[in-house]
Coordinates of C-alpha atoms in Angstrom, one line a residue:
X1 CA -10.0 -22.9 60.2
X2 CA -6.3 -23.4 61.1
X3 CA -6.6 -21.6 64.7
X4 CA -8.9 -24.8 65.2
X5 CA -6.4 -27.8 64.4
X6 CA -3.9 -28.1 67.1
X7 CA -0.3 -27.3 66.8
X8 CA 0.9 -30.7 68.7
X9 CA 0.6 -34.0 67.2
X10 CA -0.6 -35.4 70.2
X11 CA -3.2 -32.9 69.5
X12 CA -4.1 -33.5 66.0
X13 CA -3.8 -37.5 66.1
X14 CA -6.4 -37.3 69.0
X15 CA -8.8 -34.8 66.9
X16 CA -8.5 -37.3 63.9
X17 CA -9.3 -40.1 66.3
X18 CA -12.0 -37.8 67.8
X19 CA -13.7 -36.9 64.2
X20 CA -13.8 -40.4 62.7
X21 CA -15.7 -41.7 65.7
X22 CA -17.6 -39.2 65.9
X23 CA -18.9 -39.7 62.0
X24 CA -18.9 -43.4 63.1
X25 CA -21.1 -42.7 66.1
X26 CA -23.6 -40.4 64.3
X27 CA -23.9 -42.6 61.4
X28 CA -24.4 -45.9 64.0
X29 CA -26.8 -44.0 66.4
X30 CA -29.2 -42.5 63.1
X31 CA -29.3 -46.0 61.8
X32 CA -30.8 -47.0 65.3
X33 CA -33.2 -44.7 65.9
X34 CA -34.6 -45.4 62.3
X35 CA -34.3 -48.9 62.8
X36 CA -36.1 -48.2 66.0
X37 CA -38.7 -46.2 64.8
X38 CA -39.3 -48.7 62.0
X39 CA -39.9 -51.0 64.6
X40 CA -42.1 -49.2 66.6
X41 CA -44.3 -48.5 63.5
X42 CA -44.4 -52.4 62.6
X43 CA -45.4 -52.8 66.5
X44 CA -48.2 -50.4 66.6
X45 CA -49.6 -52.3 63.4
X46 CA -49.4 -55.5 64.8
X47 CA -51.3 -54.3 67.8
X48 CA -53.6 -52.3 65.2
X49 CA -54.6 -55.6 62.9
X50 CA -54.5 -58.0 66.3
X51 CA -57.4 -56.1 67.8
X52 CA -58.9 -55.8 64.6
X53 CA -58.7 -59.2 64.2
X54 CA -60.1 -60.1 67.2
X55 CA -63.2 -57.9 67.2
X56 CA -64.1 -59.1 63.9
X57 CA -63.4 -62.9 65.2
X58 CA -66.7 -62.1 67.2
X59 CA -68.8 -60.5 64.5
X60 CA -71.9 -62.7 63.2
X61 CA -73.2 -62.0 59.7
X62 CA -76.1 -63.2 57.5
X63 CA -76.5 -62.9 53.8
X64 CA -79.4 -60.2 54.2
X65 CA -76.5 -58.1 55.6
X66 CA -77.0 -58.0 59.4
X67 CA -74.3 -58.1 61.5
X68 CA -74.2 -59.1 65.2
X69 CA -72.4 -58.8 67.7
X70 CA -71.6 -61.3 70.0
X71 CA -70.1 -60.2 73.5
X72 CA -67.0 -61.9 74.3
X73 CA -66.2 -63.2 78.0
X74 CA -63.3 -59.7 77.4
X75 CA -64.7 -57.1 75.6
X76 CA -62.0 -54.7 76.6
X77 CA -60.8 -54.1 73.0
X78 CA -63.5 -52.4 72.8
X79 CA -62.9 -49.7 75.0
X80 CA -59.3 -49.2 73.8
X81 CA -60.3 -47.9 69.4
X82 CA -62.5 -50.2 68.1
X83 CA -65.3 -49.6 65.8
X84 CA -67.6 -51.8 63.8
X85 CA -69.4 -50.8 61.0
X86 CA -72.6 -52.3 59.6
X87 CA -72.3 -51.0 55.5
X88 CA -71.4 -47.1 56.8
X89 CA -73.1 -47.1 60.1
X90 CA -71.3 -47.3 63.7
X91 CA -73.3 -50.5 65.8
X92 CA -70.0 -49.8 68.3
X93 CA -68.0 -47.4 68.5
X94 CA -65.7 -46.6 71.7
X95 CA -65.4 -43.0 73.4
X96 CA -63.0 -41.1 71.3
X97 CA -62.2 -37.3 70.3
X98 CA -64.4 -36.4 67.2
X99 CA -61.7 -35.7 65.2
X100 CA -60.4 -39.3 65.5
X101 CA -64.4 -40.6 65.5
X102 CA -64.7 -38.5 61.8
X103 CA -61.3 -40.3 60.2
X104 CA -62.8 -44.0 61.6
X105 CA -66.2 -43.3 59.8
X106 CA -64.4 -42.2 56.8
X107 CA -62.3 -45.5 57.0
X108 CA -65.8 -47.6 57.1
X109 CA -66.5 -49.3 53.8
X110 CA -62.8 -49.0 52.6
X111 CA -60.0 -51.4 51.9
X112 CA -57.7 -53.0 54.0
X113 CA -55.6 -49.9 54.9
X114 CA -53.1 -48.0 57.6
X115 CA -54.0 -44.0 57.7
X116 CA -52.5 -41.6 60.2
X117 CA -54.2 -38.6 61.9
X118 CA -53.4 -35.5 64.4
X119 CA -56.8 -35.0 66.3
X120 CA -54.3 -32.6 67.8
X121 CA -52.8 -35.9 69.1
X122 CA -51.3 -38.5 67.0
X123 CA -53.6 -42.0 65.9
X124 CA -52.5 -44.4 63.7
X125 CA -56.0 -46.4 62.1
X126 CA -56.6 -49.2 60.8
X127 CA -59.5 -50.9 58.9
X128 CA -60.4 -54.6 58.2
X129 CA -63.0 -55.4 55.5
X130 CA -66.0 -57.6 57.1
X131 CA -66.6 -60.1 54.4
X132 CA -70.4 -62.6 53.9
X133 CA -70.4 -65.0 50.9
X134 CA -68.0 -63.0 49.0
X135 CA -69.2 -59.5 49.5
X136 CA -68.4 -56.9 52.3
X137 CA -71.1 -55.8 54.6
X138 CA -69.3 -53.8 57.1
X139 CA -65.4 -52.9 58.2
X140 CA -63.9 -52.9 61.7
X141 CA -61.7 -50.2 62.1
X142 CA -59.1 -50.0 65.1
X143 CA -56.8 -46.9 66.2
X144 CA -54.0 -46.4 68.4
X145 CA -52.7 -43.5 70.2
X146 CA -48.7 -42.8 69.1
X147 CA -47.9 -40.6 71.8
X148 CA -46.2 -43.5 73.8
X149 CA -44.4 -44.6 70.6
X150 CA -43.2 -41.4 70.0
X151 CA -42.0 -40.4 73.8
X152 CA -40.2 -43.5 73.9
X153 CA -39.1 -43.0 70.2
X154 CA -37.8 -39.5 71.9
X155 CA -36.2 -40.8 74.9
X156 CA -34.1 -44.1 73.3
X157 CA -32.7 -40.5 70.8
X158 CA -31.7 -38.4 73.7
X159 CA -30.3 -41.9 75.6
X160 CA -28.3 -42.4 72.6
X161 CA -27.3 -39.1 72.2
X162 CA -25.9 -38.9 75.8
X163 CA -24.2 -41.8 75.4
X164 CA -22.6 -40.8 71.8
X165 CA -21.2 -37.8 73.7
X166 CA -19.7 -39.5 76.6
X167 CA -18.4 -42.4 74.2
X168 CA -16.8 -39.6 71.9
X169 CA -15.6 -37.6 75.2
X170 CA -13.8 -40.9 76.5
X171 CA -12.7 -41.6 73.2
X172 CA -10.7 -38.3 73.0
X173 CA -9.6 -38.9 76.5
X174 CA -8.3 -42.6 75.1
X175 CA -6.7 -41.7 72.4
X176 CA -4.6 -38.4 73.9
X177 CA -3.6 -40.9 76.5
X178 CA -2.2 -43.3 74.3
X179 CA -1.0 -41.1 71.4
X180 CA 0.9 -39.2 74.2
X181 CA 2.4 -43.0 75.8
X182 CA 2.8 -43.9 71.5
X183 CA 5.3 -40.8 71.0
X184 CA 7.2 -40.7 74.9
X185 CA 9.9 -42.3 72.4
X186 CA 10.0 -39.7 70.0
X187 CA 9.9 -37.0 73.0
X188 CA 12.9 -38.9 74.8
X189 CA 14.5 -38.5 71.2
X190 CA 14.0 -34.7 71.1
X191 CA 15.6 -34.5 74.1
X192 CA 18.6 -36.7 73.7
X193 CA 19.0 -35.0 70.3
X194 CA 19.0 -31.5 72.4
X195 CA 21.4 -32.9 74.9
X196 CA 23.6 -34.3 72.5
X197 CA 23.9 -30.7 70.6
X198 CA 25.3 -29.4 73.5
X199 CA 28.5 -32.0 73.8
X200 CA 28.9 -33.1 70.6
X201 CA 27.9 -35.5 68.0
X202 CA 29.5 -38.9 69.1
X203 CA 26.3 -40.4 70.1
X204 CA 23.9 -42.3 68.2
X205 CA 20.1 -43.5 68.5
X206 CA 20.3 -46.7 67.7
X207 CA 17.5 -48.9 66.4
X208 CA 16.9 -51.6 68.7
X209 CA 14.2 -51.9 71.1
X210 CA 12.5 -49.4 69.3
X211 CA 9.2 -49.7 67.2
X212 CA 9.5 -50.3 63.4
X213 CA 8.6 -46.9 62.4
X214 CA 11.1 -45.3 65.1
X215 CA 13.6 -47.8 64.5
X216 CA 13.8 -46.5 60.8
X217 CA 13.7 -42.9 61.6
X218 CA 16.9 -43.7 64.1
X219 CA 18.6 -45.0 61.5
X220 CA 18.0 -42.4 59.2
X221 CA 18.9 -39.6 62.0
X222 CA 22.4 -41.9 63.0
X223 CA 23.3 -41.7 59.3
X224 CA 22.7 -38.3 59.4
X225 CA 24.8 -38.1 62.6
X226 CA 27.8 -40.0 61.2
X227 CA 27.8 -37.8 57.7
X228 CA 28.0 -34.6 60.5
X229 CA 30.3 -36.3 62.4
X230 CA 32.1 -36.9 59.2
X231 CA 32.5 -33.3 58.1
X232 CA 33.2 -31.5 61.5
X233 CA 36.0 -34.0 61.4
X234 CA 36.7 -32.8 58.1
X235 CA 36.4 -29.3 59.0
X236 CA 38.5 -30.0 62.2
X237 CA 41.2 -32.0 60.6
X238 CA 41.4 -29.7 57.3
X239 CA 41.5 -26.3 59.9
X240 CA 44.6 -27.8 61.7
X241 CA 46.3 -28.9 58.6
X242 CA 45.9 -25.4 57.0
X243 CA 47.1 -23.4 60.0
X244 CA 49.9 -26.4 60.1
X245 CA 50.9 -25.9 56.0
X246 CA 50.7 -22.4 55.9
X247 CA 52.5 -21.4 58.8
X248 CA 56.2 -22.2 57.3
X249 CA 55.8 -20.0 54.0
X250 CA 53.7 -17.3 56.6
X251 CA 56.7 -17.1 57.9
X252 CA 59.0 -16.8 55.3
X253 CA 56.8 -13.8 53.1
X254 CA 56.7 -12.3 56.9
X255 CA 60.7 -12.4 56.7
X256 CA 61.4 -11.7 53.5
X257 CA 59.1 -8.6 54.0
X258 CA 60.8 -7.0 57.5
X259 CA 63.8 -8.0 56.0
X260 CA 63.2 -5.5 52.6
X261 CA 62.4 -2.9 54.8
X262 CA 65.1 -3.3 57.7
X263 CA 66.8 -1.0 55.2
X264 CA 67.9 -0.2 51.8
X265 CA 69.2 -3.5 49.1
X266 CA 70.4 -3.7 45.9
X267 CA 68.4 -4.4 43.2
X268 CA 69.4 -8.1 43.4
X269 CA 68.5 -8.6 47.2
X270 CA 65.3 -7.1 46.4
X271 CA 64.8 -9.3 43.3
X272 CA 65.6 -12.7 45.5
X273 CA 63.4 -11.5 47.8
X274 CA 60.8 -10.8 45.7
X275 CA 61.5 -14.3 44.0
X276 CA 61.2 -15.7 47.4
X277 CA 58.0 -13.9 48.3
X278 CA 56.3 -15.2 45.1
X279 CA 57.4 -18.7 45.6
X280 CA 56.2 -18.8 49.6
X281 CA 53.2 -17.6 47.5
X282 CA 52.2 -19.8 45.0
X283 CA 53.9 -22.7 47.2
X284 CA 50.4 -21.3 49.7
X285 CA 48.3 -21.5 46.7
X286 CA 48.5 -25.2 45.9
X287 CA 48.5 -26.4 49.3
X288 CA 45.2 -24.6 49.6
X289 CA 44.0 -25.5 46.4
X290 CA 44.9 -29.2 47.2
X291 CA 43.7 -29.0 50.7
X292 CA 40.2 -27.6 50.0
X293 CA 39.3 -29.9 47.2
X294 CA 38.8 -32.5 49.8
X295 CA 34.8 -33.7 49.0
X296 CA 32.8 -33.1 52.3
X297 CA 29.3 -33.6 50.9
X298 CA 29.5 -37.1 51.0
X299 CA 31.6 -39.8 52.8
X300 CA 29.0 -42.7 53.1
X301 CA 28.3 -45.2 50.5
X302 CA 29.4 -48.2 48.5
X303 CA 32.0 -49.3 46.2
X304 CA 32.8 -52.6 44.5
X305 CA 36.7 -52.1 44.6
X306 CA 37.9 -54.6 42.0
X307 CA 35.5 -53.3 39.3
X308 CA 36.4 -50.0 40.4
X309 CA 40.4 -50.4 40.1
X310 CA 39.6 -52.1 36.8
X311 CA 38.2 -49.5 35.3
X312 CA 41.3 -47.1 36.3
X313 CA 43.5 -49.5 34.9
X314 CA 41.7 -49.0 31.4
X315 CA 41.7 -46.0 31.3
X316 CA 45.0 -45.5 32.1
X317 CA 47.3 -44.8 29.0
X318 CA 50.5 -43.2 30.6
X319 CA 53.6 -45.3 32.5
X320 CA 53.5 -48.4 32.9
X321 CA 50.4 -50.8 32.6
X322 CA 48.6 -51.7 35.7
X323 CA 47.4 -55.1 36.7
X324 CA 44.2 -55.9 38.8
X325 CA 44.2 -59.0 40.8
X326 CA 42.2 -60.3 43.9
X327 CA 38.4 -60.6 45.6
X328 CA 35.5 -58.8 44.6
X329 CA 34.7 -57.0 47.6
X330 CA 32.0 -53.9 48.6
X331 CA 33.8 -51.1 50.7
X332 CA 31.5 -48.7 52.8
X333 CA 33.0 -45.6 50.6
X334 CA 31.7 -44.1 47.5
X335 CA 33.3 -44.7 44.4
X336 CA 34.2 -41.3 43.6
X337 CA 36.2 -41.0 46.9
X338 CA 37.7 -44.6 46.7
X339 CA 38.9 -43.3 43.2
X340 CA 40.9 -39.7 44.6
X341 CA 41.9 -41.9 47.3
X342 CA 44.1 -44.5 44.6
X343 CA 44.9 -42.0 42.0
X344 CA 47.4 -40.2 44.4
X345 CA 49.2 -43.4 44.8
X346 CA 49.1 -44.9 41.3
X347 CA 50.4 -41.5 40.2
X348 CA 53.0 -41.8 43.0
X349 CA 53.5 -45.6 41.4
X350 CA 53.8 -44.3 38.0
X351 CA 56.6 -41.9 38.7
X352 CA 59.0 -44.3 39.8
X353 CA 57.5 -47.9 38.4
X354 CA 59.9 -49.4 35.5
X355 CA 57.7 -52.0 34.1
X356 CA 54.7 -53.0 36.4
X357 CA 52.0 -51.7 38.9
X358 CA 50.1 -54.0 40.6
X359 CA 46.4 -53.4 42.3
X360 CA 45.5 -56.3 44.8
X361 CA 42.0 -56.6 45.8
X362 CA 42.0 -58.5 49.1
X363 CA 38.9 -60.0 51.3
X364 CA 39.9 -57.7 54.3
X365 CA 38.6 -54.6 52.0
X366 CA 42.4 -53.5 51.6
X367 CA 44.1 -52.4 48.3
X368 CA 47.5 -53.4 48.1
X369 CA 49.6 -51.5 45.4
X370 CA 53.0 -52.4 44.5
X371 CA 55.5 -51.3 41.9
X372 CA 58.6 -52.8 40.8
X373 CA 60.5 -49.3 41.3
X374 CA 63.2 -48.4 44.4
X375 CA 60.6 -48.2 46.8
X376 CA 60.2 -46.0 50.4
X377 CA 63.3 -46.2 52.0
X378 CA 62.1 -47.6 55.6
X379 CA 62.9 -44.7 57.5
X380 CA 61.0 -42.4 55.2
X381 CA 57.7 -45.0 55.7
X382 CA 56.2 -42.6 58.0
X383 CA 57.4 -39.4 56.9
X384 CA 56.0 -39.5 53.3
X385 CA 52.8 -39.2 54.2
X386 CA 53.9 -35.6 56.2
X387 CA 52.3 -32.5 53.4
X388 CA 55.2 -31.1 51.7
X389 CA 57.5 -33.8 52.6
X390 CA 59.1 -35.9 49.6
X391 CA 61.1 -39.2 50.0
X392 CA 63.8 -37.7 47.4
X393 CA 63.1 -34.1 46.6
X394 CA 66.1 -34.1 43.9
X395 CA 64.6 -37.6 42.1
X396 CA 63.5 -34.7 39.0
X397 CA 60.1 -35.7 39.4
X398 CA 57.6 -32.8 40.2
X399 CA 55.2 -32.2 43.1
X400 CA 54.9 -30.7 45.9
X401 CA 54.7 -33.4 48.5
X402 CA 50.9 -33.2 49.1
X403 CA 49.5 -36.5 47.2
X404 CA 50.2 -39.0 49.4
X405 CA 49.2 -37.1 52.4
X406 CA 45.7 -36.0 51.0
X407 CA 45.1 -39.7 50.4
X408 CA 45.9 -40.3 53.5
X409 CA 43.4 -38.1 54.6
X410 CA 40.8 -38.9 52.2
X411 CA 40.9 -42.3 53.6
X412 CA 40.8 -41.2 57.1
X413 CA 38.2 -39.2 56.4
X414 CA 35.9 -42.3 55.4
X415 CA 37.3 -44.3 58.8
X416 CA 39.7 -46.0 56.6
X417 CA 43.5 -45.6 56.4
X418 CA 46.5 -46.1 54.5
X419 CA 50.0 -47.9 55.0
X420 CA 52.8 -49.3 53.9
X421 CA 53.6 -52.6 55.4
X422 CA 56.8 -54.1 56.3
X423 CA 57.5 -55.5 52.4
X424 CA 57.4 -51.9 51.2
X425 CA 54.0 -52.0 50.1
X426 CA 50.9 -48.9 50.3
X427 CA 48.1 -50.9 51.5
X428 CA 44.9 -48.6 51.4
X429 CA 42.2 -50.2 54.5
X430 CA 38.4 -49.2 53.7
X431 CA 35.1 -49.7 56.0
X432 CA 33.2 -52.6 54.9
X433 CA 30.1 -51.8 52.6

C-alpha cells in the first residue's frame, strides 16, 4: 500500500485531489444513469398507457358484451403491440413472437397492470380494463420493445464513463499543475535555506509577500535562524574568550613546569612553584566554570523589567537595600537571562555601596544602576569589563574579575549591551520585547 502513495507532496496533494473527484464523479455519474433509467421506464409507460388509451378510445361496446371495433382514419397503433380482447378472446391482435403473444393473453381479463417479459428480447406490457355500465367486458393490452431503451440506456453509461475518465484525467493534470505553482515558494525556500547553509546564517526569510501559511512558517524558521545565529555567536565569542583567558595561566604552569626541571631546587623553590602551579590551576578552573555557565538554549523571549528588578530587590537581604524606580517596560530577553545579567552588577553594587542602590527602569528598555559608593575611576570605565581585570585588586573584596565581564557578555549575547555613562553610572541596554 505504501509503494502506491507518492513520496512528493506534489504527488500526494494531486492523488488526494484525484481520489475525492473521483468518489465525487462516480457517485454523480450512478445517480444519472439511475435517474436516467428511471426516466426511460416512466417514458416507455407513458408510450405503453397512450396507445392503450387510444385504441380503447375507438372500442364500441353494448351491454350484451360485444365489443366493436371501429377503424380509425390511423390505425397504425395497431401494428406497433396492440391487442384487444373481447372477455379472453383476441378480436386484434398485431404480429408478434409467441412468447410475447402468450404473456398479452395472459394479461387479458386482468387489472390495470405493467408486466415485463424476455421472449428472448425484452417487452414491457401493459393492460387497460375495457369497462360497459360498470362491468369489464374485455382489456386492451399494449407492449413495447426495451431494446432501444436499453442501448440508449447503455450508451449515455459508457458516454459518461468516458467522460468521468477524461474529467478525472484532467483533473489530475490540474491539480499537479497548480499544487506544483502553490509550493514554487516553499521550493525557492529549500533552496535559499541550502544556499544560506553554505555561507552562513545572517539571512532571513522574511514574511512579506508571502501567503499566510508561508508567511508563518518564515517566521517560525527566522526565529529559528536568530536562536542559531545566537549560539554560534555564543560558541564563537565563548571559543575566543577561553583561548584568550586561559592562555596567561597556560603559560605560567608551562613556566613553572620547564623551570622545575631546568635543574635541581630546594625544597622551597619547588614548593612556590608548586604553589604557583596550583593557583594558575584553580585560577583556570573558575574562569571555565564561569565562562561555560553561559545559557545557550535560549536567548529569545520577554521580560517585564521593573516587576523583574522588584522582585530582586525583595529578595535581597544582604548590603544595602535596593530601590526600584521608573517605566514598566517589556525587553525582548527572557527573565532568567535579564536576571544573571543584573545580579553581577548589583553584587558589584553591594561590595562597595554605603547606604543605597538604586535600579532605574527607563522607557528606552535600559537599566540604570547606581550606588552611592567611590565609583569606576574614569580611566578604568573600559577596562573593568576586561575578564580578570579589577578596578582595585587590593580594595579586600574577593573575586576574580570575571562578573562584570560575563554580564557584559550575557547582554551581548541577547543584542543588548552594557555601559557606564559619563555620570559613573552601569546602564544595562536590552532589545525591545
Amino acid at each position: 500500500m505504501r509503494a502506491l502513495i507518492p513520496a512528493t507532496l506534489r504527488g500526494r496533494l494531486a492523488l488526494l485531489a484525484l481520489t475525492t473527484t473521483a468518489i465525487w464523479v462516480t457517485l454523480l455519474t450512478v445517480i444519472f444513469n439511475l435517474a436516467l433509467h428511471a426516466q426511460l421506464r416512466r417514458q416507455s409507460d407513458d408510450l405503453l398507457r397512450t396507445r392503450a388509451a387510444a385504441v380503447a378510445a375507438t372500442l364500441q361496446t353494448w351491454p350484451d358484451g360485444h365489443i366493436r371495433v371501429l377503424e380509425p382514419s390511423d390505425d397504425r397503433a395497431l401494428d406497433v403491440g396492440v391487442w384487444i380482447y373481447q372477455g379472453y378472446t383476441a378480436i386484434e391482435r398485431p404480429r408478434a413472437p409467441k412468447g410475447l403473444q402468450a404473456s398479452a393473453d395472459r394479461m387479458a381479463g386482468q387489472r390495470k397492470t405493467f408486466t415485463d417479459i424476455k421472449t428472448p428480447y425484452a417487452w414491457r406490457v401493459y393492460s387497460l380494463p375495457v369497462m360497459s355500465e360498470g362491468r369489464r367486458v374485455g382489456t386492451v393490452v399494449s407492449a413495447v420493445d426495451l431494446d432501444p431503451y436499453s442501448d440508449l440506456a447503455r450508451l449515455v453509461l459508457a458516454g459518461s464513463a468516458i467522460l468521468a475518465l477524461l474529467l478525472l484525467f484532467g483533473v489530475y493534470l490540474l491539480t499537479r499543475a497548480i499544487v506544483h505553482g502553490a509550493l514554487r515558494p516553499v521550493t525557492q525556500m529549500s533552496e535559499q535555506a541550502t544556499q544560506w547553509g553554505e555561507n552562513g546564517t545572517h539571512h532571513r526569510f522574511g514574511a512579506e509577500h508571502r501567503p499566510a501559511e508561508l508567511a508563518g512558517l518564515a517566521r517560525n524558521l527566522d526565529q529559528l535562524l536568530d536562536r542559531l545565529s545566537a549560539v554560534l555567536r555564543h560558541e564563537q565569542q565563548l571559543s575566543a574568550e577561553l583561548s584568550h583567558e586561559l592562555r596567561t595561566p597556560l603559560a605560567q604552569i608551562t613556566a613553572e613546569i620547564d623551570w622545575l626541571i631546568a635543574r635541581n631546587r630546594t625544597a622551597a623553590e619547588r614548593g612556590a612553584s608548586h604553589q604557583a602551579i596550583a593557583a594558575s590551576a584553580a585560577t583556570m578552573q573558575r574562569i571555565c566554570e564561569s565562562l561555560l555557565t553561559i545559557p545557550t538554549d535560549q536567548v529569545r523571549g520577554r521580560c517585564p523589567l521593573l516587576h523583574l528588578a522588584r522582585d530582586m530587590a525583595e529578595r535581597n537581604t544582604e548590603g544595602p537595600p535596593i530601590v526600584v524606580t521608573g517605566k514598566d517596560v517589556t525587553a525582548g530577553v527572557p527573565a532568567n537571562l535579564v536576571e544573571r545579567i543584573l545580579v553581577p552588577l548589583l553584587n558589584n553594587a553591594r561590595r562597595y555601596a554605603r547606604n543605597q542602590i538604586t535600579v532605574e527602569c527607563t522607557a528606552d528598555v535600559e537599566i540604570i544602576i547606581t550606588d552611592d559608593g567611590p565609583g569606576v575611576p574614569v580611566e578604568l570605565r573600559n577596562a573593568v569589563f576586561e575578564p580578570g581585570r579589577r578596578a582595585n585588586p587590593d580594595d579586600g573584596h574577593d573575586g576574580v574579575g570575571l562578573g562584570l565581564a560575563l554580564a557584559r557578555r550575557l547582554a551581548r549575547t541577547a543584542d543588548g549591551d552594557i555601559a557606564i555613562d559619563a555620570a559613573g553610572r552601569f546602564v544595562i541596554s536590552l532589545p525591545r520585547g
